[in-house]
Each structure stands twice: as C-alpha cells, then as structure tokens.
CSV table of C-alpha atoms and ligand atoms in Angstrom, one decimal:
chain,number,residue,atom,x,y,z
A,1391,MET,CA,-253.6,-58.8,41.5
A,1392,SER,CA,-254.7,-56.7,38.7
A,1393,ARG,CA,-255.2,-58.3,35.0
A,1394,GLN,CA,-252.9,-57.5,32.6
A,1395,LYS,CA,-253.9,-54.8,30.1
A,1396,ARG,CA,-255.1,-56.2,26.2
A,1397,ILE,CA,-254.9,-53.7,23.3
A,1398,GLY,CA,-256.1,-54.8,19.9
A,1399,VAL,CA,-254.8,-53.5,16.8
A,1400,LEU,CA,-256.0,-53.8,13.3
A,1401,THR,CA,-255.4,-52.7,9.5
A,1402,SER,CA,-258.2,-52.0,7.5
A,1403,GLY,CA,-258.2,-50.8,3.6
A,1404,GLY,CA,-256.0,-51.3,1.0
A,1405,ASP,CA,-252.6,-52.6,2.5
A,1406,CYS,CA,-249.4,-50.7,1.8
A,1407,ALA,CA,-245.7,-50.7,2.6
A,1408,GLY,CA,-245.0,-50.0,6.3
A,1409,LEU,CA,-247.9,-51.8,8.0
A,1410,ASN,CA,-246.1,-54.4,9.6
A,1411,ALA,CA,-243.4,-51.9,10.9
A,1412,VAL,CA,-246.2,-50.2,12.6
A,1413,LEU,CA,-247.2,-53.7,13.7
A,1414,ARG,CA,-243.9,-53.9,15.4
A,1415,ALA,CA,-243.2,-50.7,16.8
A,1416,VAL,CA,-247.1,-51.2,18.5
A,1417,VAL,CA,-246.3,-54.5,20.0
A,1418,HIS,CA,-242.6,-53.5,20.9
A,1419,ARG,CA,-243.8,-50.2,23.1
A,1420,ALA,CA,-246.9,-52.1,24.6
A,1421,VAL,CA,-245.0,-55.5,25.5
A,1422,GLU,CA,-241.4,-54.1,26.6
A,1423,GLY,CA,-242.9,-50.4,27.5
A,1424,TYR,CA,-245.8,-51.0,29.7
A,1425,GLY,CA,-246.3,-55.0,30.3
A,1426,TRP,CA,-249.0,-55.2,27.9
A,1427,GLN,CA,-250.6,-58.1,25.5
A,1428,VAL,CA,-251.1,-57.0,21.6
A,1429,VAL,CA,-253.9,-58.9,20.1
A,1430,GLY,CA,-254.2,-58.6,16.1
A,1431,ILE,CA,-257.4,-58.6,14.9
A,1432,HIS,CA,-257.2,-60.3,11.0
A,1433,ASN,CA,-258.8,-58.8,7.9
A,1434,GLY,CA,-260.2,-55.6,9.5
A,1435,THR,CA,-263.6,-54.9,11.3
A,1436,ALA,CA,-264.0,-58.4,9.4
A,1437,GLY,CA,-262.3,-60.6,11.8
A,1438,LEU,CA,-264.6,-58.8,14.3
A,1439,LEU,CA,-267.6,-60.3,12.6
A,1440,ALA,CA,-266.3,-63.5,12.5
A,1441,ARG,CA,-267.1,-66.2,15.2
A,1442,PRO,CA,-265.2,-67.3,17.1
A,1443,VAL,CA,-263.9,-63.8,16.7
A,1444,ASP,CA,-260.8,-64.1,14.3
A,1445,ALA,CA,-257.7,-62.8,16.2
A,1446,GLU,CA,-254.7,-63.5,17.8
A,1447,VAL,CA,-251.9,-62.5,20.3
A,1448,LEU,CA,-248.8,-61.1,18.4
A,1449,ASP,CA,-245.5,-62.2,20.5
A,1450,LEU,CA,-242.4,-60.0,20.1
A,1451,GLY,CA,-241.0,-63.2,18.5
A,1452,ILE,CA,-243.2,-62.6,15.2
A,1453,PHE,CA,-241.3,-59.2,14.7
A,1454,ASP,CA,-237.8,-60.8,15.2
A,1455,GLY,CA,-237.5,-61.8,11.1
A,1456,ASN,CA,-237.5,-59.3,8.5
A,1457,LEU,CA,-241.3,-58.0,9.1
A,1458,LEU,CA,-239.9,-54.6,9.2
A,1459,ARG,CA,-239.0,-54.9,5.8
A,1460,ARG,CA,-242.0,-56.7,4.5
A,1461,GLY,CA,-244.7,-54.8,2.5
A,1462,GLY,CA,-248.6,-56.1,2.9
A,1463,THR,CA,-249.6,-56.8,6.5
A,1464,ILE,CA,-249.2,-59.8,8.5
A,1465,LEU,CA,-252.9,-59.5,9.7
A,1466,GLY,CA,-254.5,-58.9,6.5
A,1467,THR,CA,-256.8,-56.5,5.8
A,1468,THR,CA,-260.0,-55.5,3.7
A,1469,ASN,CA,-261.7,-52.4,1.8
A,1470,LYS,CA,-265.0,-53.6,1.5
A,1471,GLY,CA,-267.5,-54.6,4.2
A,1472,ASP,CA,-268.8,-51.6,5.6
A,1473,PRO,CA,-270.4,-53.1,8.8
A,1474,PHE,CA,-272.6,-49.7,8.4
A,1475,ASP,CA,-274.1,-51.2,5.8
A,1476,PHE,CA,-272.8,-54.8,5.0
A,1477,PRO,CA,-273.6,-56.4,1.3
A,1478,MET,CA,-275.0,-59.6,1.9
A,1479,ALA,CA,-275.2,-62.8,-0.4
A,1480,ASP,CA,-278.7,-62.2,-0.9
A,1481,GLY,CA,-278.2,-59.0,-2.3
A,1482,ARG,CA,-279.4,-56.7,0.8
A,1483,ARG,CA,-277.5,-54.4,2.8
A,1484,ILE,CA,-277.9,-54.6,6.3
A,1485,ASP,CA,-276.1,-52.8,9.6
A,1486,ARG,CA,-273.6,-55.6,11.6
A,1487,SER,CA,-272.1,-52.4,13.7
A,1488,GLU,CA,-273.5,-54.3,16.7
A,1489,GLU,CA,-272.1,-57.8,15.7
A,1490,VAL,CA,-268.6,-56.7,15.1
A,1491,ILE,CA,-268.9,-54.3,18.7
A,1492,GLU,CA,-269.5,-57.9,20.3
A,1493,GLY,CA,-266.5,-59.6,18.7
A,1494,TYR,CA,-264.6,-56.1,20.1
A,1495,ARG,CA,-265.8,-57.2,23.7
A,1496,GLN,CA,-265.6,-61.0,23.4
A,1497,LEU,CA,-261.9,-60.3,22.9
A,1498,ASP,CA,-262.1,-58.2,26.4
A,1499,LEU,CA,-259.6,-55.6,24.8
A,1500,ASP,CA,-258.9,-52.5,27.0
A,1501,ALA,CA,-258.2,-50.3,23.7
A,1502,LEU,CA,-257.9,-50.6,19.8
A,1503,ILE,CA,-255.1,-49.5,17.4
A,1504,GLY,CA,-257.0,-48.8,13.7
A,1505,ILE,CA,-254.4,-48.4,11.0
A,1506,GLY,CA,-256.4,-46.8,8.5
A,1507,GLY,CA,-257.5,-43.6,6.0
A,1508,ASP,CA,-259.9,-41.8,5.9
A,1509,GLY,CA,-263.2,-44.2,5.0
A,1510,SER,CA,-261.9,-46.8,7.7
A,1511,GLN,CA,-261.4,-44.0,10.2
A,1512,ASP,CA,-264.6,-43.0,10.0
A,1513,ILE,CA,-266.2,-46.5,10.2
A,1514,LEU,CA,-263.9,-47.2,12.9
A,1515,ARG,CA,-264.9,-44.1,14.8
A,1516,ARG,CA,-268.3,-44.7,14.5
A,1517,LEU,CA,-267.8,-48.0,16.0
A,1518,ALA,CA,-265.8,-46.6,18.9
A,1519,GLN,CA,-268.7,-43.9,19.7
A,1520,GLN,CA,-271.7,-46.4,19.5
A,1521,GLY,CA,-269.7,-49.5,21.7
A,1522,GLY,CA,-267.6,-47.4,23.8
A,1523,ILE,CA,-264.6,-48.4,22.6
A,1524,ASP,CA,-261.4,-46.6,23.4
A,1525,LEU,CA,-259.8,-46.1,20.0
A,1526,ILE,CA,-256.6,-44.5,18.4
A,1527,THR,CA,-256.1,-44.3,14.6
A,1528,LEU,CA,-252.9,-44.3,12.9
A,1529,PRO,CA,-252.8,-42.4,9.2
A,1530,LYS,CA,-251.6,-44.9,6.3
A,1531,THR,CA,-252.7,-44.2,2.4
A,1532,ILE,CA,-250.5,-44.3,-0.7
A,1533,ASP,CA,-253.3,-41.7,-1.5
A,1534,ASN,CA,-251.7,-39.4,1.0
A,1535,ASP,CA,-255.0,-37.8,0.7
A,1536,LEU,CA,-255.5,-37.0,4.8
A,1537,GLY,CA,-255.6,-33.9,6.1
A,1538,HIS,CA,-253.8,-32.9,9.5
A,1539,THR,CA,-250.9,-34.8,9.0
A,1540,GLU,CA,-247.9,-34.5,6.7
A,1541,VAL,CA,-247.1,-38.0,6.6
A,1542,SER,CA,-249.2,-41.3,5.9
A,1543,ILE,CA,-247.5,-44.4,5.9
A,1544,GLY,CA,-247.1,-45.8,2.7
A,1545,TYR,CA,-247.1,-42.6,0.7
A,1546,ALA,CA,-243.2,-42.6,0.4
A,1547,THR,CA,-242.8,-46.3,-0.9
A,1548,ALA,CA,-245.7,-45.6,-4.0
A,1549,VAL,CA,-243.9,-42.5,-4.9
A,1550,LYS,CA,-240.6,-44.1,-4.7
A,1551,ILE,CA,-241.9,-46.9,-7.0
A,1552,ALA,CA,-243.6,-44.7,-9.6
A,1553,THR,CA,-240.0,-42.6,-9.2
A,1554,ASP,CA,-238.5,-45.8,-10.2
A,1555,ALA,CA,-241.0,-46.4,-12.8
A,1556,LEU,CA,-239.9,-43.3,-14.5
A,1557,ASP,CA,-236.7,-44.5,-14.2
A,1558,GLN,CA,-236.8,-47.5,-15.9
A,1559,LEU,CA,-239.2,-46.0,-18.6
A,1560,GLN,CA,-236.8,-43.7,-19.7
A,1561,PRO,CA,-234.2,-45.5,-21.5
A,1562,THR,CA,-237.0,-47.3,-23.6
A,1563,ALA,CA,-238.6,-44.1,-24.5
A,1564,ALA,CA,-235.1,-42.4,-25.6
A,1565,SER,CA,-234.1,-45.7,-27.6
A,1566,HIS,CA,-237.5,-45.6,-29.3
A,1567,SER,CA,-238.1,-42.2,-29.5
A,1568,ARG,CA,-241.4,-42.9,-27.8
A,1569,VAL,CA,-244.2,-40.9,-25.5
A,1570,MET,CA,-244.4,-43.1,-22.4
A,1571,VAL,CA,-247.0,-42.4,-21.0
A,1572,LEU,CA,-247.3,-44.1,-16.9
A,1573,GLU,CA,-250.8,-44.6,-14.9
A,1574,VAL,CA,-250.1,-43.9,-11.1
A,1575,MET,CA,-253.0,-44.7,-8.2
A,1576,GLY,CA,-253.9,-42.0,-5.7
A,1577,ARG,CA,-257.8,-42.6,-6.1
A,1578,ASP,CA,-259.1,-38.8,-6.4
A,1579,ALA,CA,-255.9,-37.2,-5.7
A,1580,GLY,CA,-252.9,-36.3,-7.1
A,1581,HIS,CA,-250.2,-37.0,-4.8
A,1582,ILE,CA,-248.7,-39.9,-6.1
A,1583,ALA,CA,-248.6,-38.3,-9.4
A,1584,ILE,CA,-247.2,-34.9,-8.8
A,1585,GLY,CA,-244.7,-36.5,-6.7
A,1586,ALA,CA,-243.4,-39.5,-8.6
A,1587,GLY,CA,-243.8,-36.5,-11.8
A,1588,ILE,CA,-241.1,-34.3,-10.5
A,1589,ALA,CA,-238.8,-36.8,-8.7
A,1590,GLY,CA,-238.6,-38.7,-11.7
A,1591,GLY,CA,-238.3,-36.0,-14.6
A,1592,ALA,CA,-241.8,-36.1,-16.5
A,1593,ASP,CA,-242.6,-33.7,-19.2
A,1594,VAL,CA,-246.6,-33.4,-18.4
A,1595,ILE,CA,-248.3,-34.6,-15.1
A,1596,LEU,CA,-251.9,-34.7,-14.8
A,1597,ILE,CA,-254.0,-34.9,-11.6
A,1598,PRO,CA,-257.4,-34.6,-11.4
A,1599,GLU,CA,-257.4,-31.7,-9.4
A,1600,ILE,CA,-256.5,-29.6,-12.5
A,1601,GLY,CA,-258.4,-29.7,-16.1
A,1602,TYR,CA,-255.9,-30.1,-19.2
A,1603,SER,CA,-256.1,-30.1,-22.8
A,1604,LEU,CA,-255.1,-32.2,-25.4
A,1605,GLU,CA,-253.4,-29.5,-27.2
A,1606,GLY,CA,-251.8,-28.0,-24.0
A,1607,ILE,CA,-250.0,-31.3,-23.8
A,1608,ALA,CA,-249.4,-31.8,-27.7
A,1609,ARG,CA,-248.0,-28.6,-27.2
A,1610,LYS,CA,-245.4,-29.4,-24.8
A,1611,ILE,CA,-244.4,-32.6,-26.7
A,1612,GLU,CA,-244.2,-30.5,-30.3
A,1613,SER,CA,-241.7,-27.8,-28.0
A,1614,LEU,CA,-239.0,-30.7,-26.6
A,1615,LYS,CA,-239.0,-32.2,-30.4
A,1616,ALA,CA,-238.5,-28.6,-31.4
A,1617,ARG,CA,-235.7,-28.6,-29.0
A,1618,GLY,CA,-234.3,-32.2,-30.3
A,1619,ARG,CA,-235.7,-33.9,-27.7
A,1620,ASN,CA,-236.8,-37.1,-29.1
A,1621,PHE,CA,-238.6,-39.0,-26.2
A,1622,ALA,CA,-241.5,-37.5,-23.5
A,1623,LEU,CA,-242.3,-38.8,-19.7
A,1624,VAL,CA,-246.3,-38.2,-19.3
A,1625,VAL,CA,-247.6,-39.1,-15.9
A,1626,VAL,CA,-251.5,-39.3,-15.1
A,1627,ALA,CA,-253.0,-40.1,-12.0
A,1628,GLU,CA,-256.1,-42.6,-12.3
A,1629,ALA,CA,-258.7,-40.5,-12.0
A,1630,VAL,CA,-258.0,-37.6,-14.5
A,1631,LYS,CA,-261.2,-37.3,-16.6
A,1632,THR,CA,-261.6,-38.0,-20.3
A,1633,GLU,CA,-261.5,-34.4,-22.4
A,1634,THR,CA,-265.2,-34.7,-22.0
A,1635,GLY,CA,-265.2,-35.0,-18.4
A,1636,ASP,CA,-265.9,-39.0,-18.0
A,1637,ALA,CA,-263.9,-40.7,-15.2
A,1638,VAL,CA,-262.2,-44.0,-17.0
A,1639,ARG,CA,-263.1,-46.9,-14.7
A,1640,GLN,CA,-262.8,-50.9,-14.6
A,1641,VAL,CA,-266.3,-52.9,-14.0
A,1642,GLN,CA,-265.6,-55.5,-11.4
A,1643,GLY,CA,-267.9,-58.8,-11.7
A,1644,ASP,CA,-270.0,-57.7,-8.3
A,1645,GLY,CA,-271.2,-54.3,-10.4
A,1646,SER,CA,-269.0,-51.8,-8.7
A,1647,SER,CA,-266.0,-50.4,-10.2
A,1648,THR,CA,-262.7,-48.9,-9.8
A,1649,TYR,CA,-260.4,-46.6,-11.4
A,1650,GLY,CA,-258.3,-47.4,-14.1
A,1651,GLY,CA,-257.3,-46.9,-18.0
A,1652,VAL,CA,-257.0,-43.2,-18.4
A,1653,GLY,CA,-253.5,-44.5,-19.1
A,1654,GLN,CA,-254.6,-45.5,-22.6
A,1655,TYR,CA,-257.0,-43.4,-23.2
A,1656,LEU,CA,-254.1,-40.4,-23.5
A,1657,ALA,CA,-251.8,-42.4,-25.4
A,1658,ALA,CA,-254.2,-42.8,-28.1
A,1659,ARG,CA,-255.5,-39.4,-28.0
A,1660,ILE,CA,-251.3,-38.1,-27.7
A,1661,ALA,CA,-250.4,-40.0,-30.9
A,1662,GLU,CA,-253.4,-39.2,-32.8
A,1663,GLU,CA,-252.7,-35.3,-31.9
A,1664,THR,CA,-248.7,-35.7,-32.2
A,1665,GLY,CA,-248.0,-38.4,-34.3
A,1666,SER,CA,-246.4,-39.8,-31.5
A,1667,GLU,CA,-245.4,-43.7,-31.3
A,1668,THR,CA,-247.1,-43.9,-27.7
A,1669,ARG,CA,-246.8,-46.9,-25.2
A,1670,VAL,CA,-248.7,-47.5,-21.6
A,1671,THR,CA,-247.6,-48.9,-18.7
A,1672,VAL,CA,-250.3,-49.2,-15.5
A,1673,LEU,CA,-248.3,-49.1,-12.2
A,1674,GLY,CA,-251.1,-50.3,-10.5
A,1675,HIS,CA,-250.7,-52.4,-7.1
A,1676,LEU,CA,-247.0,-52.6,-7.8
A,1677,GLN,CA,-247.3,-49.4,-5.7
A,1678,ARG,CA,-248.7,-50.9,-2.6
A,1679,GLY,CA,-247.0,-54.3,-2.1
A,1680,GLY,CA,-242.9,-53.3,-2.0
A,1681,PRO,CA,-240.7,-53.4,0.7
A,1682,PRO,CA,-241.5,-49.8,2.7
A,1683,THR,CA,-239.0,-47.0,2.0
A,1684,ASP,CA,-236.7,-46.0,4.7
A,1685,HIS,CA,-239.2,-42.9,5.5
A,1686,ASP,CA,-242.2,-45.1,5.8
A,1687,ARG,CA,-240.0,-47.3,8.1
A,1688,LEU,CA,-239.2,-44.2,10.0
A,1689,MET,CA,-242.7,-42.9,10.6
A,1690,ALA,CA,-244.4,-46.3,11.3
A,1691,SER,CA,-242.0,-46.9,13.7
A,1692,VAL,CA,-243.0,-43.1,15.3
A,1693,PHE,CA,-246.2,-43.8,14.6
A,1694,GLY,CA,-246.5,-47.3,16.3
A,1695,VAL,CA,-244.9,-46.3,19.5
A,1696,TYR,CA,-246.8,-43.0,19.9
A,1697,ALA,CA,-250.3,-44.4,19.6
A,1698,VAL,CA,-249.3,-46.9,22.7
A,1699,ASP,CA,-248.2,-44.2,24.5
A,1700,LEU,CA,-251.5,-41.9,24.0
A,1701,ILE,CA,-253.2,-45.0,25.3
A,1702,ALA,CA,-251.1,-45.4,28.3
A,1703,ALA,CA,-252.2,-41.3,28.6
A,1704,GLY,CA,-255.9,-42.2,28.3
A,1705,ARG,CA,-256.0,-40.0,25.2
A,1706,PHE,CA,-258.6,-41.6,23.1
A,1707,ASP,CA,-260.4,-40.5,20.3
A,1708,ARG,CA,-257.4,-39.3,18.8
A,1709,MET,CA,-255.1,-39.8,15.4
A,1710,VAL,CA,-251.4,-39.7,15.2
A,1711,ALA,CA,-249.9,-37.3,13.2
A,1712,TRP,CA,-246.9,-35.6,11.8
A,1713,SER,CA,-246.9,-31.8,11.8
A,1714,GLY,CA,-244.1,-29.3,12.0
A,1715,ARG,CA,-241.1,-32.0,12.4
A,1716,GLN,CA,-243.0,-33.7,15.7
A,1717,VAL,CA,-245.5,-36.5,16.2
A,1718,VAL,CA,-248.8,-34.9,17.4
A,1719,ASP,CA,-252.3,-36.4,18.1
A,1720,ILE,CA,-255.3,-34.9,16.6
A,1721,PRO,CA,-259.5,-35.6,17.2
A,1722,ILE,CA,-260.0,-38.1,14.5
A,1723,THR,CA,-263.1,-36.1,13.8
A,1724,ASP,CA,-260.8,-33.4,12.1
A,1725,ALA,CA,-258.5,-35.8,10.5
A,1726,ILE,CA,-261.5,-37.3,8.4
A,1727,ALA,CA,-263.0,-33.8,7.4
A,1728,GLY,CA,-259.7,-32.4,6.4
A,1729,TYR,CA,-259.4,-34.5,3.0
A,1730,LYS,CA,-256.7,-32.8,1.3
A,1731,ALA,CA,-256.4,-32.7,-2.4
A,1732,VAL,CA,-253.3,-31.2,-4.1
A,1733,ASP,CA,-252.9,-28.0,-3.4
A,1734,ILE,CA,-252.5,-25.7,-6.6
A,1735,ALA,CA,-251.2,-22.8,-5.4
A,1736,GLY,CA,-249.0,-25.2,-3.3
A,1737,PRO,CA,-245.2,-25.8,-3.5
A,1738,LEU,CA,-245.5,-28.7,-5.2
A,1739,VAL,CA,-247.5,-27.3,-8.5
A,1740,ARG,CA,-245.0,-24.2,-8.2
A,1741,THR,CA,-242.4,-26.3,-8.4
A,1742,ALA,CA,-243.6,-28.7,-11.5
A,1743,GLN,CA,-244.5,-25.0,-13.1
A,1744,GLY,CA,-240.8,-23.8,-12.4
A,1745,LEU,CA,-239.3,-27.4,-13.9
A,1746,GLY,CA,-241.4,-26.5,-17.3
A,1747,ILE,CA,-243.8,-29.5,-16.7
A,1748,TYR,CA,-246.7,-29.1,-18.7
A,1749,LEU,CA,-249.6,-29.8,-15.7
A,1750,GLY,CA,-252.7,-29.0,-17.4
A,1751,GLU,CA,-255.0,-25.8,-17.4
A,1752,LEU,CA,-254.4,-24.1,-14.1
A,1753,PRO,CA,-257.3,-21.6,-13.2
A,1754,GLU,CA,-256.5,-17.7,-13.6
A,1755,ASP,CA,-256.3,-17.0,-9.5
A,1756,SER,CA,-254.0,-20.0,-9.3
A,1757,GLU,CA,-250.5,-18.6,-8.0
A,1758,GLY,CA,-248.7,-20.3,-10.9
A,1759,ALA,CA,-251.3,-18.4,-13.1
A,1760,ARG,CA,-250.7,-15.0,-11.5
A,1761,THR,CA,-247.0,-15.3,-11.6
A,1762,GLY,CA,-247.3,-16.4,-15.2
A,1763,ARG,CA,-245.6,-19.6,-14.7
A,1764,VAL,CA,-248.2,-21.6,-16.7
A,1765,ALA,CA,-247.8,-19.7,-19.7
A,1766,GLU,CA,-244.0,-20.3,-19.6
A,1767,SER,CA,-244.3,-23.9,-19.0
A,1768,VAL,CA,-246.7,-24.8,-21.7
A,1769,GLY,CA,-244.1,-22.8,-24.4
A,1770,SER,CA,-240.7,-23.9,-22.8
B,1817,LIG,O1,-256.8,-45.9,-1.8
B,1817,LIG,C1,-255.6,-46.8,-2.1
B,1817,LIG,C2,-255.8,-47.4,-3.6
B,1817,LIG,O2,-254.5,-47.8,-3.6
B,1817,LIG,C3,-255.9,-46.4,-4.4
B,1817,LIG,O3,-254.8,-45.6,-4.9
B,1817,LIG,C4,-256.9,-47.1,-5.8
B,1817,LIG,O4,-257.8,-46.2,-6.3
B,1817,LIG,C5,-257.7,-48.1,-5.1
B,1817,LIG,O5,-256.9,-48.1,-3.6
B,1817,LIG,C6,-257.5,-49.9,-5.1
B,1817,LIG,O6,-258.3,-50.2,-4.9
B,1817,LIG,P1,-258.1,-51.7,-4.9
B,1817,LIG,O7,-257.4,-52.4,-4.2
B,1817,LIG,O8,-259.7,-52.3,-4.4
B,1817,LIG,O9,-258.0,-52.0,-6.5
C-alpha cells in the first residue's frame, strides 16, 4: 500500500485577517478531497529551525469552531529571522538555510504551502530551490503590494478597519470643529490609505507615491472652511515623508526601526499652517488582527482550495493569484519581481481627484494632471 501523502503549510511575515480561513480551506481540500495529511508548521521558518521541529498535524476538527472568523494565525508567524541572514544572540548574522531544509526533511513532507508577502515568498523560494522542496505560495499582505494578483489576503479587512475608523472619527471631528489625522499602515505603498480614504470620505489622502506640500493641504482645508465645513479628515500612509524628505520611524530596542509617527508630524504642521485644532489617531496593528471580512474569507477559501489542487496536479514553484475574475497561478519569481505601488495614473487616483480629495502634487505627466483634475481638486 502506498504511503499517505503529507503536505506542510506555514504562515510567514506579519499576520493579517484571513490566514485561519486559508488554513481551513487547505485542510478541507487536502483531507476530504484527496485523503492527505496536513502538517502545520509553527512560526514560519522558525518552526523548521527548532529541534524537535515545531509542527502539528492539522485535523479537520480544529476548524469546526469559529476559526474561519478569527484574525491572526493559529500557526503563529514571524517577520524576523531570515534564515539566510539569521541574527544570532552574539550579534553575528549567519546562514541557517540548511538547518531549515533539514527540518523540512525531518517532517517527511511531499510539498509545502507558504502563505506570505513578497519578502517571505522570496525566502521560501530560495529555500525550495536549494533544498528541492515542492513549493506553492499564497499571497497575503495588508499592504497589497504584491504584483500579478488583484487580491492579497488581509487587504480588504485592513481597508474596512481604516474606513470604520474614519466613520468613527467624523462625528467627533464635526462636533469639535477639528482636523482629524488618521495614520494607516501599508509599508512603502499607499493602497490602504487611498482605499480607506476614498471609502471613508477623507478630504486629504497622502500616500508615499505622491509628493505633497503643506500649502496644498492648507489650501484644501481653507477651501472646506470657505464653504462652511467645520472639520476635515486627513488620511496619511505611514511611509509618507516629512516636507524635507525624511522618513518618520520608531527605533526599536534591537536597533531596527519601523514606520510610525508621520501622523503626529502632519497634525502639528497642519495646526501651524491653518490654525486648526488637530488630533491624531494611529491605527497600527488594529488593521491586522480583526475578524476577516466576507471578501477576505471568500478569497482565502478560493486560494486555499486551489493551492492543494496545484499540488495534486504536480504544478510547483507557483503562486496562487486572482486575475480577471479567475483564480490562476503564476511563477513565484514573477510575483516577487512585480512589486505594485499605487498607480498614480490608475483608477483610484483618478477617482480621488474626481471627488476633490487633495492627494498631493501629482507630476505633470500623470493622467490626472493631464486632464487638469489636480488643479480642480486643490481649489475645490
Ligand atoms: O507588512 C505588514 C505591516 O503591517 C506593514 O504595514 C507595517 O509597516 C509592518 O508590517 C509592521 O510590522 P510590525 O508588526 O513588525 O510592527
């Protein structure tokens, strides 16, 4: 009798809503559809570095409760500890990739599903190439910056949470005649900011892809006041720089740094420039942990089932993607290489301009600038 097939699954990088829904779909399809066993590896590649290897068999029963609805990942994850450049306690950085591959071999797996963003997928692919691992990846990132897929798990929920925050801030802004600044995540891309800003009725949306001026922001706020509006909503993506071009970052105990603080900077500058009372809300990790939206659950389910079907078909080194209303698969290398910032000539930028939102000073050759929409939005 042939041995039962065993596949591994891990979550890697920052957590986000919808990861448990992916795991549920993978386990359902593999166990019920093909009669395979699924091994969940804990804490991304850290689980494969641990000895004994840190992993558990995932039974269908685990998913009978409310996991479809729960944020986070039951497997745990990490966005630190690149095995090719691993930080040791004594300060050295060493290559531990062979140990990870050895850990994978100890689990006696036939294939691996890695759920991660571009950084995680890059690491997993290098491990797969080096160790002969049959790998499939699934796109997840609240930042929505992976190329070649119209959907990454976690983005829809992050946008919903940021939109809800604007819904909650608006009444207080109006009651107290304030400018409310909402700082959102997104790493180097402005997808969350522009999505939530449009959906949540922001007056100013600042994204790293477009430079801005304080005069431009002030003009927008003054124009609102001139037509009788007593408040304004400003959304700023965490990677937006100061006027002098400096990134605003928080230094951590280990010397590394993360984005954070540009909202505070802007609120102070807007207060100086316009005389408005300003307040700041930094949404931070609230954008990652909530229950997944219906859209994230749906896509997580589609991606999870399809990933297992790819393994059954023997198609490896592929990332599952959503394109043109279809689930498809593309080479992982294409996905990693296709970093996707906000398209400044794309539909969301045009929509924001059409709504009179101040987005910054768009370059002359962008579509919006050509049609004169920038001037209209600043002056509206
Ligand atoms: O990539 C997801 C993300 O949430 C970014 O939007 C953010 O810059 C970063 O991770 C925060 O990382 P950490 O959880 O390490 O603070």
